[in-house]
mmCIF file of C-alpha atoms and ligand atoms in Angstrom:
data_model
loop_
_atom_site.group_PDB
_atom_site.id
_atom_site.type_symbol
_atom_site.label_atom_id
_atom_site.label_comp_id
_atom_site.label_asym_id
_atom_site.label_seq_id
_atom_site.Cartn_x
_atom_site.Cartn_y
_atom_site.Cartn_z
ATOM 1 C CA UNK H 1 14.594 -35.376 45.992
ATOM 2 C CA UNK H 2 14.424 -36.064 49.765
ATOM 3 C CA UNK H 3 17.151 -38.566 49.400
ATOM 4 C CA UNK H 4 19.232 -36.986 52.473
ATOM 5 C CA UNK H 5 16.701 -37.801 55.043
ATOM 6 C CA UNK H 6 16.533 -41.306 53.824
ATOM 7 C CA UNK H 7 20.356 -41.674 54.086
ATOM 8 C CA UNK H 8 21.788 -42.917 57.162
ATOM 9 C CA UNK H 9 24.323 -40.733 59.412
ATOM 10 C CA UNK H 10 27.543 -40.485 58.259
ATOM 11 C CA UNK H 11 27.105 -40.903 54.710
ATOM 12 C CA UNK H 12 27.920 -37.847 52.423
ATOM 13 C CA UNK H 13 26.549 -37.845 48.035
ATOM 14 C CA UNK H 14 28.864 -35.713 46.350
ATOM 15 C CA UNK H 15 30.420 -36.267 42.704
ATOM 16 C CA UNK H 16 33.870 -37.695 41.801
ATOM 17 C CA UNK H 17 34.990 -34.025 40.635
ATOM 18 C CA UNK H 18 33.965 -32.351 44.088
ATOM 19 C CA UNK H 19 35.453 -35.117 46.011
ATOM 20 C CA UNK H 20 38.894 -34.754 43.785
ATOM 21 C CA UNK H 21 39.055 -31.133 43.424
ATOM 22 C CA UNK H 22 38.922 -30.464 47.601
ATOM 23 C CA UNK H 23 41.253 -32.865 48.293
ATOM 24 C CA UNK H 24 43.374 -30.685 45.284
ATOM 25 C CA UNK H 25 42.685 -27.241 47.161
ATOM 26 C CA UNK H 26 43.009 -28.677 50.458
ATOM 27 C CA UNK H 27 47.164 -30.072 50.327
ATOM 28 C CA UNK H 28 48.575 -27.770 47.713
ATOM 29 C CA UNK H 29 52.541 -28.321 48.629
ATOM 30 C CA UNK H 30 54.160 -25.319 47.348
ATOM 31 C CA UNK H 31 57.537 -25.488 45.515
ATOM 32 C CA UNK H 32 60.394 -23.301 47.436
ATOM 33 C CA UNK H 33 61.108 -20.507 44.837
ATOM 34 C CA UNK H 34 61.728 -16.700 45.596
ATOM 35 C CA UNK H 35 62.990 -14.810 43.090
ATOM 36 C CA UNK H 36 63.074 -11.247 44.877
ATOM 37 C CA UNK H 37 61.904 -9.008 47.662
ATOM 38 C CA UNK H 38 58.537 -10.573 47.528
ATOM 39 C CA UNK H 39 59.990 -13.663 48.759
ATOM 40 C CA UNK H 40 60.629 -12.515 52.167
ATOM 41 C CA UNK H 41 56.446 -11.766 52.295
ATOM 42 C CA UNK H 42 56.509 -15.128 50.748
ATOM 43 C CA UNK H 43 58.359 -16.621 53.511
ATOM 44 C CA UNK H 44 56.655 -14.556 56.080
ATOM 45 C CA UNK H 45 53.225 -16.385 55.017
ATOM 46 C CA UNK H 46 54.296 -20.152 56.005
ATOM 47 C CA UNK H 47 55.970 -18.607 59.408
ATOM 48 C CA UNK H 48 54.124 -18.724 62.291
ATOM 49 C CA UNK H 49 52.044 -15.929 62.958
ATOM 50 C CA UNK H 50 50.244 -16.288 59.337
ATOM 51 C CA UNK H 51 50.599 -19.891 59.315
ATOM 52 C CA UNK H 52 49.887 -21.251 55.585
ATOM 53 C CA UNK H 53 49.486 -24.656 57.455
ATOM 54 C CA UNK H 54 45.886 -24.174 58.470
ATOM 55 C CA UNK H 55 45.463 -24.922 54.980
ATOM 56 C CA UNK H 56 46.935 -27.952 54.343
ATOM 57 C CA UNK H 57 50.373 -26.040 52.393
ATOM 58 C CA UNK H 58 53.329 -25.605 55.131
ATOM 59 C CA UNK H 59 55.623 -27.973 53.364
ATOM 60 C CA UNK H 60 57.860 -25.814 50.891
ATOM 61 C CA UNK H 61 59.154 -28.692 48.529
ATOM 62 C CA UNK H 62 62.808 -28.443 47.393
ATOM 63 C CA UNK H 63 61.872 -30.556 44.664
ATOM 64 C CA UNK H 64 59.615 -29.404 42.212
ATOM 65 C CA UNK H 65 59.104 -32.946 41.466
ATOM 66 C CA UNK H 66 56.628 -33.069 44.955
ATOM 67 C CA UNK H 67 55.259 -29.585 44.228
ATOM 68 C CA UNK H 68 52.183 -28.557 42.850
ATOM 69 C CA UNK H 69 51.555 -24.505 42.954
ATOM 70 C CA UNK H 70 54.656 -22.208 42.157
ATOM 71 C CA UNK H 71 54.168 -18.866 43.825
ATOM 72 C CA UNK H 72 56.223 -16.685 41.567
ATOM 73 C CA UNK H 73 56.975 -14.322 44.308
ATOM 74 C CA UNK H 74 59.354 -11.477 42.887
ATOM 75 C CA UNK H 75 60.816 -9.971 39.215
ATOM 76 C CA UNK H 76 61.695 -12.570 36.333
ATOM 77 C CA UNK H 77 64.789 -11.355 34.476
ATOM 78 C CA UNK H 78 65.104 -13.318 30.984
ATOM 79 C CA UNK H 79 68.470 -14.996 31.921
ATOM 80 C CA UNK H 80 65.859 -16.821 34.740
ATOM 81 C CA UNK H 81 63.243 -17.656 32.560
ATOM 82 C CA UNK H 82 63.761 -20.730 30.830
ATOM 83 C CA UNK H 83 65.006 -22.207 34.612
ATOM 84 C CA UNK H 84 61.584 -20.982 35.638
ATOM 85 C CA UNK H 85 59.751 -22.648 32.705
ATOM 86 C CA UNK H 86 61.808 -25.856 33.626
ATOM 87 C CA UNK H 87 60.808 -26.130 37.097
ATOM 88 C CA UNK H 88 57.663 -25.499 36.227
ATOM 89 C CA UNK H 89 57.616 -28.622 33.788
ATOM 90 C CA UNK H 90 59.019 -30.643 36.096
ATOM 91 C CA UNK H 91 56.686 -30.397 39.013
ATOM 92 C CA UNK H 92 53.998 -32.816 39.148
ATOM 93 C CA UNK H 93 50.508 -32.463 37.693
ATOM 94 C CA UNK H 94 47.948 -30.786 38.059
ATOM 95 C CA UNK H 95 49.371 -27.772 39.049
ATOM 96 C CA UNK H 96 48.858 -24.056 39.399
ATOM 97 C CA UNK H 97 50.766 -20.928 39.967
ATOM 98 C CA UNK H 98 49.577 -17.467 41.690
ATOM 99 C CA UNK H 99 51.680 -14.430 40.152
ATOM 100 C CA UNK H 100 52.681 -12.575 43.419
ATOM 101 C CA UNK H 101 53.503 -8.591 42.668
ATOM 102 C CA UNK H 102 53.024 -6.510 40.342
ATOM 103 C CA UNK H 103 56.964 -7.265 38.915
ATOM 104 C CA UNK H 104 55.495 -10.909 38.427
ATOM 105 C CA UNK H 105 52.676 -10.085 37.050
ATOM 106 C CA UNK H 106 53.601 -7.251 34.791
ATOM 107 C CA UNK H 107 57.443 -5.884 34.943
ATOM 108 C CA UNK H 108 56.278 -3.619 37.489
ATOM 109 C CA UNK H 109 58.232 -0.425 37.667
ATOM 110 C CA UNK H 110 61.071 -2.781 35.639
ATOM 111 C CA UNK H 111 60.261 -1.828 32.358
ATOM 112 C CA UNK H 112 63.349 -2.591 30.429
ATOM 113 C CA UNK H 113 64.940 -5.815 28.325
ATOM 114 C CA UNK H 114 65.872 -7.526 31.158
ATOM 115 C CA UNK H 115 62.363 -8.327 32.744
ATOM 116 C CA UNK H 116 60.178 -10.311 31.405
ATOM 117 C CA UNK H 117 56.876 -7.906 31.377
ATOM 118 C CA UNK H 118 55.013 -10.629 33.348
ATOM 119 C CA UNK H 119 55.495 -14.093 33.783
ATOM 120 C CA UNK H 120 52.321 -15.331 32.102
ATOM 121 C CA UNK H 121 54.677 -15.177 29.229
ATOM 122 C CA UNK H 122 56.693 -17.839 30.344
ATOM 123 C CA UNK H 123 54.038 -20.229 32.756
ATOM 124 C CA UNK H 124 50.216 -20.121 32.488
ATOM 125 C CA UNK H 125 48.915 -18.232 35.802
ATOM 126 C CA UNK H 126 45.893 -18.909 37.673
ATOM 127 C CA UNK H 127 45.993 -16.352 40.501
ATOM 128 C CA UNK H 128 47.198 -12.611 40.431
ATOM 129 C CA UNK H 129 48.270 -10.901 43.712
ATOM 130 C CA UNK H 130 48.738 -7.133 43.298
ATOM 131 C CA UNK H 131 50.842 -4.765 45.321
ATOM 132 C CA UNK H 132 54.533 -4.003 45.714
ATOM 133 C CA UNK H 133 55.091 -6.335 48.117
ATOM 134 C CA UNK H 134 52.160 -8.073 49.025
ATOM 135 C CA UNK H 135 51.763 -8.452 52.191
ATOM 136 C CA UNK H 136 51.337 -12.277 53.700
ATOM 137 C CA UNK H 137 47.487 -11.451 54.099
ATOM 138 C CA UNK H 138 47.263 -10.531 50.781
ATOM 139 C CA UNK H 139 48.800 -13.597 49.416
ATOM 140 C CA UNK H 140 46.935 -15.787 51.966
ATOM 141 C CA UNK H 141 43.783 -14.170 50.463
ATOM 142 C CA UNK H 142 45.152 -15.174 46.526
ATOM 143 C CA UNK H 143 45.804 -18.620 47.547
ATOM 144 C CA UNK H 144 42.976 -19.137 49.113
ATOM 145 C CA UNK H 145 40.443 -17.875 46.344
ATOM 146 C CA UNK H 146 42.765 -20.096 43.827
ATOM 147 C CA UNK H 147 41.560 -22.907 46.591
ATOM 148 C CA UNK H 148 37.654 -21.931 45.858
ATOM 149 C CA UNK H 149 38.640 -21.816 42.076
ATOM 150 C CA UNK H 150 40.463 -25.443 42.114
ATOM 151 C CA UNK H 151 37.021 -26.481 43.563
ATOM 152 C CA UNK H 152 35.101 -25.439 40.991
ATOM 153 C CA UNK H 153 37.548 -26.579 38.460
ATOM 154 C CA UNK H 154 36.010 -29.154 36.088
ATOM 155 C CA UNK H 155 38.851 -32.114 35.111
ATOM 156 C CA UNK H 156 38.567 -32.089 31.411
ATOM 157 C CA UNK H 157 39.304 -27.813 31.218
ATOM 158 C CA UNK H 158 42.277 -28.914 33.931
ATOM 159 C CA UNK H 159 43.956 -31.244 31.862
ATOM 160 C CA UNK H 160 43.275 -29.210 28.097
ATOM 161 C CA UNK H 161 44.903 -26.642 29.982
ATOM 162 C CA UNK H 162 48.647 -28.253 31.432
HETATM 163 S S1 LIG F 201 56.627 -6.157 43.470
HETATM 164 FE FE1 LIG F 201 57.882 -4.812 44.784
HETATM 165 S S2 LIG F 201 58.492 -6.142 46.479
HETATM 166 FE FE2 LIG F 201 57.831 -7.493 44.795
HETATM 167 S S3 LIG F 201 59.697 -7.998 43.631
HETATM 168 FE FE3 LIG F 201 58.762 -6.175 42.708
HETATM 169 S S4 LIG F 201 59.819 -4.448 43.689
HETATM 170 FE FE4 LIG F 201 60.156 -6.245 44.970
#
């Protein structure tokens, strides 16, 4: 419409959804939860050399309570789950959670009754990370497409979904 031009320096138009959703993707504050070998990759991410804090995320809560993605990173036995499920309620919406391995995401080479056969049976998952680990590159890369999907993410879907 030519409006830009007529706009003076400095001033951005965006809509209130844009302007909420990149402050969202932008200072995601991960809660500190490793459940198995994928965890040390995990923890190998928000170290220095990969350094998850060019994205706004280097502060592992211990609270769920000031935590808003889980990073399942590891195997969920049953005897776990329902501590998993309430750590997951307790953190504080909106919120998201990136399956990290394939033992998250589907048993993995654990198929037997004491895995659960992927955790989106116990938490809704928005990211998948394959591989067995993951390496920190790989999860960097999940975490930050789940940032270019909370962007797009439209508040009404958000909220029908938690
Ligand atoms: S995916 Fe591999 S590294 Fe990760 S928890 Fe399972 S066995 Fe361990």
């Amino acid at each position: 419409m030519g409006l830009e031009s007529k706009l003076p320096n400095g001033v951005l138009l965006t809509n209130l959804e844009k302007f909420v959703n990149y402050g969202r993707s932008t200072s995601m504050w991960p809660a500190t939860f490793g459940l198995a070998c994928c965890a040390i990759e995990m923890m190998s991410a928000g170290g220095p050399r990969h350094d998850m804090a060019r994205f706004g995320m280097e502060v592992f809560r211990a609270s769920p309570r000031q935590a808003d993605l889980m990073i399942v990173a590891g195997r969920l036995s049953n005897k776990m789950a329902p501590v998993l499920r309430r750590i997951y309620d307790q953190m504080s919406d909106p919120k998201w959670v990136i399956s990290m391995g394939v033992c998250a995401t589907s048993g993995g080479m654990f198929n037997n009754y004491a895995l659960v056969q992927g955790v989106d049976h116990v938490v809704p998952v928005d990211m998948y990370v394959p591989g067995c680990p993951p390496r920190p590159e790989m999860l960097m890369d999940g975490i930050l497409k789940l940032h270019a999907k909370v962007r797009g993410e439209q508040f009404a879907d958000k909220a029908a979904r938690s």
